[in-house]
């Protein structure tokens, strides 16, 4: 289906963004590939769209083709570990629910993350100590450079913390068509993340896959990290900044200057990861901090939110202000987690 003058604000959870030059919803692989072939052949820029939950689009919109990936389907194979292949347009949380209902473990801590299956490899979606790199086997993609279908093994994705090759060296090269995960029957691993692990321990019995999923969703709802258009705290792109990795010396300098209780997580002998939300709050931006119609979530300082009718410039203006404050106070340059389309923070290249 082809449409013109479709507003990207209506297709993204942040609720900002001007019109798409052209908008196509592809409900089968063939339609997706056909639209890509034509656009690439004519040199038309393409923005692949899943659920729009990790995108901040400029008020001027996107001048090329916005191609919504909407083909669905889930298949299983294998014995021992169960191989689940999900189409890129399958809603992610529905896949997690489907797996949990069958007692298949491996995705349950990722419950309640908005968006589609096809976008999950882009930033190696993760939460509560689990990430898709833990279970992803391979993915089928359309290679836009060579006009052919390819299967990429997990190793080719170069997954890292909230990153993959699709965000860096392979950006815009592939359209992800389907993803295969290796899940296992039985009890889930005991989650590593403190808050979730504590709550599960309070239950007093080994958690089921469904039990973990339900608890994760409850935790997300309490933090405004479960997308609900009527809850302004969730009208965001999730965490706006990734947790920064700094040298042990730099972290120690901040810790001594601010608080000995500073949260930090060892990466290796020389580097530690800091909590971006903690840095933001310590730099003077409490939860609920507002600049016009943009504000930090009242329940999570890491989420930049649209409080109602904000423009993309207002959203990015707040993000720039917070980033500058953290840089000035701690010498740490926060990097954005969502894809910015036609927008840039200081020192960031405009995308795509
Ligand atoms: C309330 C809330 C909570 C969130 N919590 C988390 C969290 O806990 N952990 C986490 O990791 N993320 C979280 N996110 C971010 C987001 O939900 C994930 O990154 C999600 O995977 C994005 O999926 P999407 O389909 O909405 O992608 P979109 O926003 O539509 O697209 C994101 C990027 O992927 C590209 N893309 C989309 N589909 C394809 C495809 N088929 N092939 C190639 N490229 C494609 C797009 O072009 C774009 O660059 C949260 C977001 C919100 C709003």
mmCIF file of C-alpha atoms and ligand atoms in Angstrom:
data_model
loop_
_atom_site.group_PDB
_atom_site.id
_atom_site.type_symbol
_atom_site.label_atom_id
_atom_site.label_comp_id
_atom_site.label_asym_id
_atom_site.label_seq_id
_atom_site.Cartn_x
_atom_site.Cartn_y
_atom_site.Cartn_z
ATOM 1 C CA UNK A 1 0.000 0.000 0.000
ATOM 2 C CA UNK A 2 1.499 3.380 -1.026
ATOM 3 C CA UNK A 3 0.539 6.628 0.719
ATOM 4 C CA UNK A 4 1.782 10.201 0.565
ATOM 5 C CA UNK A 5 1.881 12.904 3.282
ATOM 6 C CA UNK A 6 1.969 10.354 6.109
ATOM 7 C CA UNK A 7 3.158 11.947 9.349
ATOM 8 C CA UNK A 8 6.025 10.138 11.046
ATOM 9 C CA UNK A 9 4.878 11.580 14.378
ATOM 10 C CA UNK A 10 1.917 9.204 14.148
ATOM 11 C CA UNK A 11 4.212 6.221 13.479
ATOM 12 C CA UNK A 12 6.765 6.703 16.272
ATOM 13 C CA UNK A 13 6.450 6.296 20.039
ATOM 14 C CA UNK A 14 8.218 9.653 20.575
ATOM 15 C CA UNK A 15 5.389 11.210 18.557
ATOM 16 C CA UNK A 16 7.565 13.625 16.595
ATOM 17 C CA UNK A 17 8.580 13.882 12.953
ATOM 18 C CA UNK A 18 7.263 15.488 9.764
ATOM 19 C CA UNK A 19 5.930 13.760 6.677
ATOM 20 C CA UNK A 20 7.369 10.853 4.714
ATOM 21 C CA UNK A 21 8.078 11.594 1.046
ATOM 22 C CA UNK A 22 6.352 8.309 0.251
ATOM 23 C CA UNK A 23 5.085 5.685 2.675
ATOM 24 C CA UNK A 24 4.669 2.005 1.848
ATOM 25 C CA UNK A 25 3.514 -0.795 4.132
ATOM 26 C CA UNK A 26 4.983 -4.102 2.941
ATOM 27 C CA UNK A 27 2.989 -7.049 4.285
ATOM 28 C CA UNK A 28 5.049 -9.730 2.541
ATOM 29 C CA UNK A 29 8.751 -10.210 1.795
ATOM 30 C CA UNK A 30 8.216 -9.922 -1.936
ATOM 31 C CA UNK A 31 6.593 -6.498 -1.573
ATOM 32 C CA UNK A 32 9.422 -5.324 0.695
ATOM 33 C CA UNK A 33 12.119 -6.467 -1.728
ATOM 34 C CA UNK A 34 10.281 -5.043 -4.735
ATOM 35 C CA UNK A 35 9.956 -1.618 -3.069
ATOM 36 C CA UNK A 36 13.632 -1.678 -2.085
ATOM 37 C CA UNK A 37 14.765 -2.681 -5.569
ATOM 38 C CA UNK A 38 12.837 0.202 -7.109
ATOM 39 C CA UNK A 39 13.948 2.818 -4.587
ATOM 40 C CA UNK A 40 17.583 1.704 -4.655
ATOM 41 C CA UNK A 41 17.548 1.558 -8.454
ATOM 42 C CA UNK A 42 16.356 5.181 -8.586
ATOM 43 C CA UNK A 43 18.670 6.389 -5.813
ATOM 44 C CA UNK A 44 15.732 7.255 -3.501
ATOM 45 C CA UNK A 45 16.758 7.300 0.193
ATOM 46 C CA UNK A 46 14.943 4.652 2.262
ATOM 47 C CA UNK A 47 14.033 4.580 5.939
ATOM 48 C CA UNK A 48 13.037 1.090 7.097
ATOM 49 C CA UNK A 49 10.392 1.337 9.788
ATOM 50 C CA UNK A 50 9.452 -1.228 12.406
ATOM 51 C CA UNK A 51 7.390 -0.031 15.384
ATOM 52 C CA UNK A 52 9.055 3.407 15.398
ATOM 53 C CA UNK A 53 10.123 2.970 19.025
ATOM 54 C CA UNK A 54 13.805 3.738 18.550
ATOM 55 C CA UNK A 55 13.551 6.656 16.148
ATOM 56 C CA UNK A 56 13.560 10.426 16.548
ATOM 57 C CA UNK A 57 12.655 12.001 13.199
ATOM 58 C CA UNK A 58 13.178 15.674 12.292
ATOM 59 C CA UNK A 59 10.235 18.054 12.013
ATOM 60 C CA UNK A 60 11.051 18.335 8.304
ATOM 61 C CA UNK A 61 10.261 14.611 7.974
ATOM 62 C CA UNK A 62 12.011 12.150 5.703
ATOM 63 C CA UNK A 63 12.172 13.145 2.031
ATOM 64 C CA UNK A 64 12.523 9.615 0.611
ATOM 65 C CA UNK A 65 10.640 6.334 1.015
ATOM 66 C CA UNK A 66 9.555 5.212 4.477
ATOM 67 C CA UNK A 67 9.094 1.461 4.142
ATOM 68 C CA UNK A 68 7.171 -0.173 6.978
ATOM 69 C CA UNK A 69 8.118 -3.825 7.533
ATOM 70 C CA UNK A 70 4.852 -5.630 8.266
ATOM 71 C CA UNK A 71 5.236 -9.277 7.138
ATOM 72 C CA UNK A 72 4.508 -11.761 9.915
ATOM 73 C CA UNK A 73 4.987 -15.414 10.813
ATOM 74 C CA UNK A 74 6.679 -17.682 13.354
ATOM 75 C CA UNK A 75 8.076 -21.166 12.669
ATOM 76 C CA UNK A 76 9.835 -23.685 14.877
ATOM 77 C CA UNK A 77 12.259 -26.515 14.198
ATOM 78 C CA UNK A 78 14.904 -28.542 16.003
ATOM 79 C CA UNK A 79 15.051 -30.740 19.055
ATOM 80 C CA UNK A 80 17.003 -30.078 22.246
ATOM 81 C CA UNK A 81 17.137 -26.347 21.850
ATOM 82 C CA UNK A 82 14.172 -25.144 19.803
ATOM 83 C CA UNK A 83 14.947 -22.972 16.799
ATOM 84 C CA UNK A 84 12.344 -20.251 16.406
ATOM 85 C CA UNK A 85 12.304 -18.231 13.190
ATOM 86 C CA UNK A 86 10.282 -15.034 13.352
ATOM 87 C CA UNK A 87 9.470 -12.697 10.479
ATOM 88 C CA UNK A 88 10.792 -9.138 10.772
ATOM 89 C CA UNK A 89 7.306 -7.617 11.015
ATOM 90 C CA UNK A 90 6.259 -9.792 13.956
ATOM 91 C CA UNK A 91 5.620 -7.574 17.033
ATOM 92 C CA UNK A 92 8.459 -8.323 19.459
ATOM 93 C CA UNK A 93 6.432 -8.583 22.658
ATOM 94 C CA UNK A 94 3.999 -10.988 20.982
ATOM 95 C CA UNK A 95 6.935 -13.258 20.104
ATOM 96 C CA UNK A 96 8.152 -13.152 23.723
ATOM 97 C CA UNK A 97 4.620 -14.001 24.933
ATOM 98 C CA UNK A 98 4.354 -16.810 22.363
ATOM 99 C CA UNK A 99 7.653 -18.334 23.563
ATOM 100 C CA UNK A 100 6.753 -17.955 27.251
ATOM 101 C CA UNK A 101 3.367 -19.647 26.733
ATOM 102 C CA UNK A 102 5.246 -22.676 25.339
ATOM 103 C CA UNK A 103 7.749 -22.706 28.208
ATOM 104 C CA UNK A 104 10.595 -21.679 25.894
ATOM 105 C CA UNK A 105 13.270 -19.732 27.780
ATOM 106 C CA UNK A 106 15.750 -17.174 26.480
ATOM 107 C CA UNK A 107 13.688 -14.056 25.660
ATOM 108 C CA UNK A 108 11.567 -13.562 28.811
ATOM 109 C CA UNK A 109 13.607 -10.676 30.301
ATOM 110 C CA UNK A 110 13.047 -8.773 27.047
ATOM 111 C CA UNK A 111 9.270 -8.761 27.527
ATOM 112 C CA UNK A 112 7.449 -5.485 27.055
ATOM 113 C CA UNK A 113 10.045 -3.903 24.752
ATOM 114 C CA UNK A 114 8.076 -2.216 21.967
ATOM 115 C CA UNK A 115 8.780 -2.642 18.270
ATOM 116 C CA UNK A 116 9.207 -5.435 15.778
ATOM 117 C CA UNK A 117 11.451 -8.486 15.567
ATOM 118 C CA UNK A 118 13.385 -7.087 12.571
ATOM 119 C CA UNK A 119 14.742 -4.125 14.525
ATOM 120 C CA UNK A 120 15.968 -6.093 17.544
ATOM 121 C CA UNK A 121 19.394 -6.932 16.035
ATOM 122 C CA UNK A 122 20.044 -3.267 15.134
ATOM 123 C CA UNK A 123 20.933 -2.275 18.687
ATOM 124 C CA UNK A 124 21.156 -5.782 20.183
ATOM 125 C CA UNK A 125 18.062 -5.158 22.260
ATOM 126 C CA UNK A 126 18.600 -5.882 25.924
ATOM 127 C CA UNK A 127 17.126 -5.530 29.402
ATOM 128 C CA UNK A 128 17.474 -7.049 32.870
ATOM 129 C CA UNK A 129 20.721 -8.860 32.034
ATOM 130 C CA UNK A 130 19.471 -10.482 28.818
ATOM 131 C CA UNK A 131 20.105 -9.388 25.221
ATOM 132 C CA UNK A 132 19.168 -10.937 21.908
ATOM 133 C CA UNK A 133 22.830 -11.736 21.173
ATOM 134 C CA UNK A 134 22.454 -14.469 23.863
ATOM 135 C CA UNK A 135 20.030 -16.505 21.717
ATOM 136 C CA UNK A 136 20.236 -15.167 18.148
ATOM 137 C CA UNK A 137 21.474 -17.846 15.727
ATOM 138 C CA UNK A 138 21.332 -16.046 12.387
ATOM 139 C CA UNK A 139 19.227 -13.737 10.268
ATOM 140 C CA UNK A 140 17.985 -13.650 6.716
ATOM 141 C CA UNK A 141 18.516 -10.309 5.046
ATOM 142 C CA UNK A 142 18.049 -8.572 1.714
ATOM 143 C CA UNK A 143 21.483 -7.230 0.713
ATOM 144 C CA UNK A 144 20.718 -3.859 -0.899
ATOM 145 C CA UNK A 145 24.264 -3.484 -2.301
ATOM 146 C CA UNK A 146 24.250 -6.803 -4.127
ATOM 147 C CA UNK A 147 20.493 -7.258 -4.664
ATOM 148 C CA UNK A 148 20.332 -10.724 -3.184
ATOM 149 C CA UNK A 149 19.145 -12.665 -0.164
ATOM 150 C CA UNK A 150 21.856 -13.635 2.358
ATOM 151 C CA UNK A 151 21.914 -15.481 5.694
ATOM 152 C CA UNK A 152 24.176 -13.788 8.239
ATOM 153 C CA UNK A 153 25.420 -15.773 11.253
ATOM 154 C CA UNK A 154 25.359 -14.056 14.646
ATOM 155 C CA UNK A 155 29.149 -13.552 14.480
ATOM 156 C CA UNK A 156 28.749 -11.290 11.428
ATOM 157 C CA UNK A 157 26.556 -8.917 13.463
ATOM 158 C CA UNK A 158 29.402 -7.887 15.839
ATOM 159 C CA UNK A 159 27.005 -7.432 18.707
ATOM 160 C CA UNK A 160 28.049 -5.227 21.596
ATOM 161 C CA UNK A 161 26.274 -3.346 24.356
ATOM 162 C CA UNK A 162 23.274 -1.702 22.587
ATOM 163 C CA UNK A 163 25.159 -1.897 19.290
ATOM 164 C CA UNK A 164 25.839 -4.026 16.242
ATOM 165 C CA UNK A 165 27.503 -3.736 12.858
ATOM 166 C CA UNK A 166 24.075 -2.623 11.514
ATOM 167 C CA UNK A 167 24.489 0.648 13.390
ATOM 168 C CA UNK A 168 28.050 1.233 12.207
ATOM 169 C CA UNK A 169 29.870 -0.446 9.298
ATOM 170 C CA UNK A 170 26.797 -2.137 7.779
ATOM 171 C CA UNK A 171 24.360 0.734 8.328
ATOM 172 C CA UNK A 172 21.614 0.844 5.660
ATOM 173 C CA UNK A 173 23.088 -2.120 3.763
ATOM 174 C CA UNK A 174 20.607 -4.815 4.785
ATOM 175 C CA UNK A 175 16.870 -5.132 5.268
ATOM 176 C CA UNK A 176 16.329 -7.791 7.902
ATOM 177 C CA UNK A 177 13.684 -10.275 6.718
ATOM 178 C CA UNK A 178 13.618 -12.809 9.566
ATOM 179 C CA UNK A 179 15.575 -13.740 12.680
ATOM 180 C CA UNK A 180 16.261 -17.197 14.170
ATOM 181 C CA UNK A 181 16.660 -17.739 17.913
ATOM 182 C CA UNK A 182 17.744 -20.874 19.812
ATOM 183 C CA UNK A 183 15.446 -21.196 22.841
ATOM 184 C CA UNK A 184 15.313 -23.990 25.418
ATOM 185 C CA UNK A 185 12.491 -25.762 27.173
ATOM 186 C CA UNK A 186 12.394 -25.637 30.935
ATOM 187 C CA UNK A 187 13.182 -23.144 33.648
ATOM 188 C CA UNK A 188 14.711 -19.788 32.745
ATOM 189 C CA UNK A 189 18.178 -18.833 33.942
ATOM 190 C CA UNK A 190 18.016 -16.891 37.174
ATOM 191 C CA UNK A 191 18.067 -13.255 35.991
ATOM 192 C CA UNK A 192 21.260 -11.401 36.875
ATOM 193 C CA UNK A 193 19.803 -7.910 37.155
ATOM 194 C CA UNK A 194 19.509 -6.866 40.815
ATOM 195 C CA UNK A 195 15.954 -5.551 40.945
ATOM 196 C CA UNK A 196 14.408 -8.433 38.975
ATOM 197 C CA UNK A 197 16.492 -11.064 40.763
ATOM 198 C CA UNK A 198 15.437 -9.664 44.160
ATOM 199 C CA UNK A 199 11.752 -9.691 43.293
ATOM 200 C CA UNK A 200 11.930 -13.236 41.922
ATOM 201 C CA UNK A 201 13.770 -14.381 45.044
ATOM 202 C CA UNK A 202 10.898 -12.936 47.133
ATOM 203 C CA UNK A 203 8.501 -15.302 45.352
ATOM 204 C CA UNK A 204 10.309 -18.136 47.148
ATOM 205 C CA UNK A 205 10.144 -20.712 44.332
ATOM 206 C CA UNK A 206 11.986 -21.165 41.015
ATOM 207 C CA UNK A 207 10.330 -18.833 38.503
ATOM 208 C CA UNK A 208 8.632 -20.122 35.343
ATOM 209 C CA UNK A 209 9.295 -18.450 32.006
ATOM 210 C CA UNK A 210 5.847 -16.865 32.185
ATOM 211 C CA UNK A 211 6.469 -15.788 35.784
ATOM 212 C CA UNK A 212 9.622 -13.908 34.749
ATOM 213 C CA UNK A 213 7.838 -12.328 31.791
ATOM 214 C CA UNK A 214 4.941 -11.127 33.946
ATOM 215 C CA UNK A 215 7.285 -9.628 36.529
ATOM 216 C CA UNK A 216 9.381 -7.853 33.881
ATOM 217 C CA UNK A 217 6.240 -6.273 32.422
ATOM 218 C CA UNK A 218 5.108 -5.142 35.876
ATOM 219 C CA UNK A 219 8.540 -3.576 36.535
ATOM 220 C CA UNK A 220 8.444 -1.839 33.148
ATOM 221 C CA UNK A 221 4.959 -0.454 33.754
ATOM 222 C CA UNK A 222 6.058 0.918 37.129
ATOM 223 C CA UNK A 223 8.945 2.757 35.429
ATOM 224 C CA UNK A 224 6.991 4.046 32.440
ATOM 225 C CA UNK A 225 9.077 1.810 30.198
ATOM 226 C CA UNK A 226 6.064 -0.065 28.812
ATOM 227 C CA UNK A 227 4.704 1.883 25.854
ATOM 228 C CA UNK A 228 1.209 3.222 26.429
ATOM 229 C CA UNK A 229 0.210 6.278 24.381
ATOM 230 C CA UNK A 230 -1.892 7.541 27.300
ATOM 231 C CA UNK A 231 1.145 7.556 29.630
ATOM 232 C CA UNK A 232 3.408 10.540 28.739
ATOM 233 C CA UNK A 233 6.327 8.926 30.612
ATOM 234 C CA UNK A 234 6.379 6.190 27.964
ATOM 235 C CA UNK A 235 6.106 8.533 24.933
ATOM 236 C CA UNK A 236 9.813 8.206 24.347
ATOM 237 C CA UNK A 237 12.335 6.167 22.406
ATOM 238 C CA UNK A 238 13.219 4.210 25.562
ATOM 239 C CA UNK A 239 16.556 5.204 27.091
ATOM 240 C CA UNK A 240 17.795 8.281 25.237
ATOM 241 C CA UNK A 241 21.473 7.729 26.082
ATOM 242 C CA UNK A 242 23.599 4.593 26.358
ATOM 243 C CA UNK A 243 25.460 3.977 29.596
ATOM 244 C CA UNK A 244 28.957 5.409 28.996
ATOM 245 C CA UNK A 245 32.135 3.368 29.339
ATOM 246 C CA UNK A 246 35.048 5.307 30.886
ATOM 247 C CA UNK A 247 38.506 4.518 32.250
ATOM 248 C CA UNK A 248 38.787 3.229 35.812
ATOM 249 C CA UNK A 249 40.694 6.448 36.699
ATOM 250 C CA UNK A 250 37.969 8.691 35.273
ATOM 251 C CA UNK A 251 35.269 6.783 37.178
ATOM 252 C CA UNK A 252 37.279 7.018 40.397
ATOM 253 C CA UNK A 253 37.651 10.773 39.918
ATOM 254 C CA UNK A 254 33.856 11.169 39.579
ATOM 255 C CA UNK A 255 33.170 8.842 42.506
ATOM 256 C CA UNK A 256 35.450 10.774 44.862
ATOM 257 C CA UNK A 257 33.984 14.097 43.764
ATOM 258 C CA UNK A 258 30.309 13.137 44.022
ATOM 259 C CA UNK A 259 29.454 9.996 45.929
ATOM 260 C CA UNK A 260 31.208 6.858 47.044
ATOM 261 C CA UNK A 261 27.932 5.044 46.246
ATOM 262 C CA UNK A 262 28.201 5.767 42.531
ATOM 263 C CA UNK A 263 26.876 2.778 40.547
ATOM 264 C CA UNK A 264 29.482 1.288 38.213
ATOM 265 C CA UNK A 265 29.974 -2.020 36.458
ATOM 266 C CA UNK A 266 33.319 -3.502 35.518
ATOM 267 C CA UNK A 267 33.853 -3.933 31.752
ATOM 268 C CA UNK A 268 37.474 -5.102 31.935
ATOM 269 C CA UNK A 269 40.578 -4.344 34.004
ATOM 270 C CA UNK A 270 40.844 -0.821 32.583
ATOM 271 C CA UNK A 271 37.263 0.276 31.919
ATOM 272 C CA UNK A 272 33.985 0.606 33.785
ATOM 273 C CA UNK A 273 30.436 1.323 32.642
ATOM 274 C CA UNK A 274 28.603 4.135 34.455
ATOM 275 C CA UNK A 275 24.844 4.574 34.819
ATOM 276 C CA UNK A 276 23.803 7.418 32.487
ATOM 277 C CA UNK A 277 20.610 8.008 34.535
ATOM 278 C CA UNK A 278 22.679 8.527 37.693
ATOM 279 C CA UNK A 279 25.032 10.978 35.930
ATOM 280 C CA UNK A 280 22.040 12.920 34.553
ATOM 281 C CA UNK A 281 20.415 13.255 37.969
ATOM 282 C CA UNK A 282 23.706 14.162 39.662
ATOM 283 C CA UNK A 283 24.342 16.823 37.000
ATOM 284 C CA UNK A 284 21.163 18.611 38.114
ATOM 285 C CA UNK A 285 18.458 17.098 35.898
ATOM 286 C CA UNK A 286 15.968 15.306 38.158
ATOM 287 C CA UNK A 287 13.190 13.037 36.929
ATOM 288 C CA UNK A 288 10.412 15.201 35.525
ATOM 289 C CA UNK A 289 12.823 18.000 34.446
ATOM 290 C CA UNK A 290 10.978 20.007 31.764
ATOM 291 C CA UNK A 291 11.880 22.283 28.871
ATOM 292 C CA UNK A 292 8.604 23.306 27.241
ATOM 293 C CA UNK A 293 6.740 20.282 25.930
ATOM 294 C CA UNK A 294 9.767 17.984 26.279
ATOM 295 C CA UNK A 295 10.709 16.499 29.616
ATOM 296 C CA UNK A 296 12.569 13.716 31.349
ATOM 297 C CA UNK A 297 10.233 10.938 32.441
ATOM 298 C CA UNK A 298 8.907 11.483 35.956
ATOM 299 C CA UNK A 299 9.891 7.859 36.669
ATOM 300 C CA UNK A 300 13.200 7.419 34.816
ATOM 301 C CA UNK A 301 15.760 10.172 34.182
ATOM 302 C CA UNK A 302 17.154 8.370 31.137
ATOM 303 C CA UNK A 303 13.974 8.678 29.084
ATOM 304 C CA UNK A 304 13.464 11.932 27.167
ATOM 305 C CA UNK A 305 9.714 12.164 26.679
ATOM 306 C CA UNK A 306 7.113 14.054 24.694
ATOM 307 C CA UNK A 307 4.756 15.583 27.282
ATOM 308 C CA UNK A 308 2.204 16.364 24.550
ATOM 309 C CA UNK A 309 2.632 18.110 21.213
ATOM 310 C CA UNK A 310 6.428 18.543 21.416
ATOM 311 C CA UNK A 311 8.423 19.106 18.223
ATOM 312 C CA UNK A 312 11.517 17.097 17.348
ATOM 313 C CA UNK A 313 13.562 20.269 17.927
ATOM 314 C CA UNK A 314 12.191 20.517 21.483
ATOM 315 C CA UNK A 315 13.031 16.856 22.163
ATOM 316 C CA UNK A 316 16.553 17.180 20.796
ATOM 317 C CA UNK A 317 16.970 20.578 22.497
ATOM 318 C CA UNK A 318 16.351 18.941 25.876
ATOM 319 C CA UNK A 319 18.681 16.057 25.031
ATOM 320 C CA UNK A 320 21.435 18.518 24.003
ATOM 321 C CA UNK A 321 20.960 20.515 27.213
ATOM 322 C CA UNK A 322 21.207 17.394 29.406
ATOM 323 C CA UNK A 323 24.182 16.080 27.437
ATOM 324 C CA UNK A 324 26.025 19.426 27.775
ATOM 325 C CA UNK A 325 25.333 19.496 31.531
ATOM 326 C CA UNK A 326 26.730 15.999 32.051
ATOM 327 C CA UNK A 327 29.761 16.814 29.894
ATOM 328 C CA UNK A 328 30.477 19.987 31.824
ATOM 329 C CA UNK A 329 30.004 18.404 35.255
ATOM 330 C CA UNK A 330 31.736 15.045 34.702
ATOM 331 C CA UNK A 331 33.654 15.259 31.404
ATOM 332 C CA UNK A 332 31.529 12.379 30.048
ATOM 333 C CA UNK A 333 30.015 12.753 26.546
ATOM 334 C CA UNK A 334 26.765 10.773 26.454
ATOM 335 C CA UNK A 335 25.936 9.087 23.138
ATOM 336 C CA UNK A 336 22.330 8.759 21.950
ATOM 337 C CA UNK A 337 20.737 5.311 21.882
ATOM 338 C CA UNK A 338 17.909 5.920 19.360
ATOM 339 C CA UNK A 339 18.466 6.530 15.660
ATOM 340 C CA UNK A 340 18.249 10.257 14.950
ATOM 341 C CA UNK A 341 16.872 10.908 11.459
ATOM 342 C CA UNK A 342 17.762 14.320 10.031
ATOM 343 C CA UNK A 343 18.831 15.454 13.496
ATOM 344 C CA UNK A 344 22.108 15.555 15.408
ATOM 345 C CA UNK A 345 23.360 16.092 18.931
ATOM 346 C CA UNK A 346 26.671 17.961 19.209
ATOM 347 C CA UNK A 347 29.470 15.934 17.660
ATOM 348 C CA UNK A 348 26.985 13.450 16.193
ATOM 349 C CA UNK A 349 26.610 12.835 12.489
ATOM 350 C CA UNK A 350 23.107 13.382 11.086
ATOM 351 C CA UNK A 351 21.360 10.192 9.954
ATOM 352 C CA UNK A 352 20.685 8.654 7.526
HETATM 353 C C1 LIG B 1 8.946 2.683 26.330
HETATM 354 C C2 LIG B 1 10.148 2.107 25.623
HETATM 355 C C3 LIG B 1 10.962 1.185 26.258
HETATM 356 C C4 LIG B 1 12.091 0.634 25.618
HETATM 357 N N1 LIG B 1 12.882 -0.251 26.294
HETATM 358 C C5 LIG B 1 13.960 -0.786 25.679
HETATM 359 C C6 LIG B 1 14.798 -1.727 26.374
HETATM 360 O O1 LIG B 1 14.569 -2.076 27.531
HETATM 361 N N2 LIG B 1 15.882 -2.226 25.719
HETATM 362 C C7 LIG B 1 16.167 -1.876 24.436
HETATM 363 O O2 LIG B 1 17.165 -2.385 23.907
HETATM 364 N N3 LIG B 1 15.390 -1.006 23.751
HETATM 365 C C8 LIG B 1 14.303 -0.455 24.337
HETATM 366 N N4 LIG B 1 13.514 0.453 23.663
HETATM 367 C C9 LIG B 1 13.885 0.854 22.294
HETATM 368 C C10 LIG B 1 13.148 0.088 21.161
HETATM 369 O O3 LIG B 1 11.919 -0.420 21.604
HETATM 370 C C11 LIG B 1 13.984 -1.056 20.589
HETATM 371 O O4 LIG B 1 15.217 -0.584 20.101
HETATM 372 C C12 LIG B 1 13.234 -1.784 19.451
HETATM 373 O O5 LIG B 1 13.960 -2.917 19.041
HETATM 374 C C13 LIG B 1 13.002 -0.903 18.232
HETATM 375 O O6 LIG B 1 12.139 -1.620 17.382
HETATM 376 P P1 LIG B 1 11.235 -0.900 16.311
HETATM 377 O O7 LIG B 1 10.605 -1.959 15.490
HETATM 378 O O8 LIG B 1 10.324 0.060 16.956
HETATM 379 O O9 LIG B 1 12.354 -0.142 15.452
HETATM 380 P P2 LIG B 1 12.236 1.276 14.724
HETATM 381 O O10 LIG B 1 12.251 2.346 15.752
HETATM 382 O O11 LIG B 1 11.134 1.299 13.747
HETATM 383 O O12 LIG B 1 13.637 1.298 13.952
HETATM 384 C C14 LIG B 1 14.854 1.341 14.666
HETATM 385 C C15 LIG B 1 16.008 1.188 13.671
HETATM 386 O O13 LIG B 1 15.955 -0.119 13.094
HETATM 387 C C16 LIG B 1 15.863 -0.027 11.663
HETATM 388 N N5 LIG B 1 15.028 -1.140 11.223
HETATM 389 C C17 LIG B 1 13.760 -1.419 11.618
HETATM 390 N N6 LIG B 1 13.341 -2.578 11.053
HETATM 391 C C18 LIG B 1 14.344 -3.019 10.255
HETATM 392 C C19 LIG B 1 14.517 -4.154 9.403
HETATM 393 N N7 LIG B 1 13.574 -5.078 9.233
HETATM 394 N N8 LIG B 1 15.709 -4.293 8.745
HETATM 395 C C20 LIG B 1 16.709 -3.366 8.907
HETATM 396 N N9 LIG B 1 16.598 -2.285 9.695
HETATM 397 C C21 LIG B 1 15.427 -2.114 10.374
HETATM 398 C C22 LIG B 1 15.262 1.339 11.403
HETATM 399 O O14 LIG B 1 15.567 1.815 10.099
HETATM 400 C C23 LIG B 1 15.921 2.159 12.503
HETATM 401 O O15 LIG B 1 17.210 2.517 12.113
HETATM 402 C C24 LIG B 1 12.394 1.015 24.283
HETATM 403 C C25 LIG B 1 11.562 1.946 23.632
HETATM 404 C C26 LIG B 1 10.452 2.495 24.294
HETATM 405 C C27 LIG B 1 9.576 3.482 23.579
#
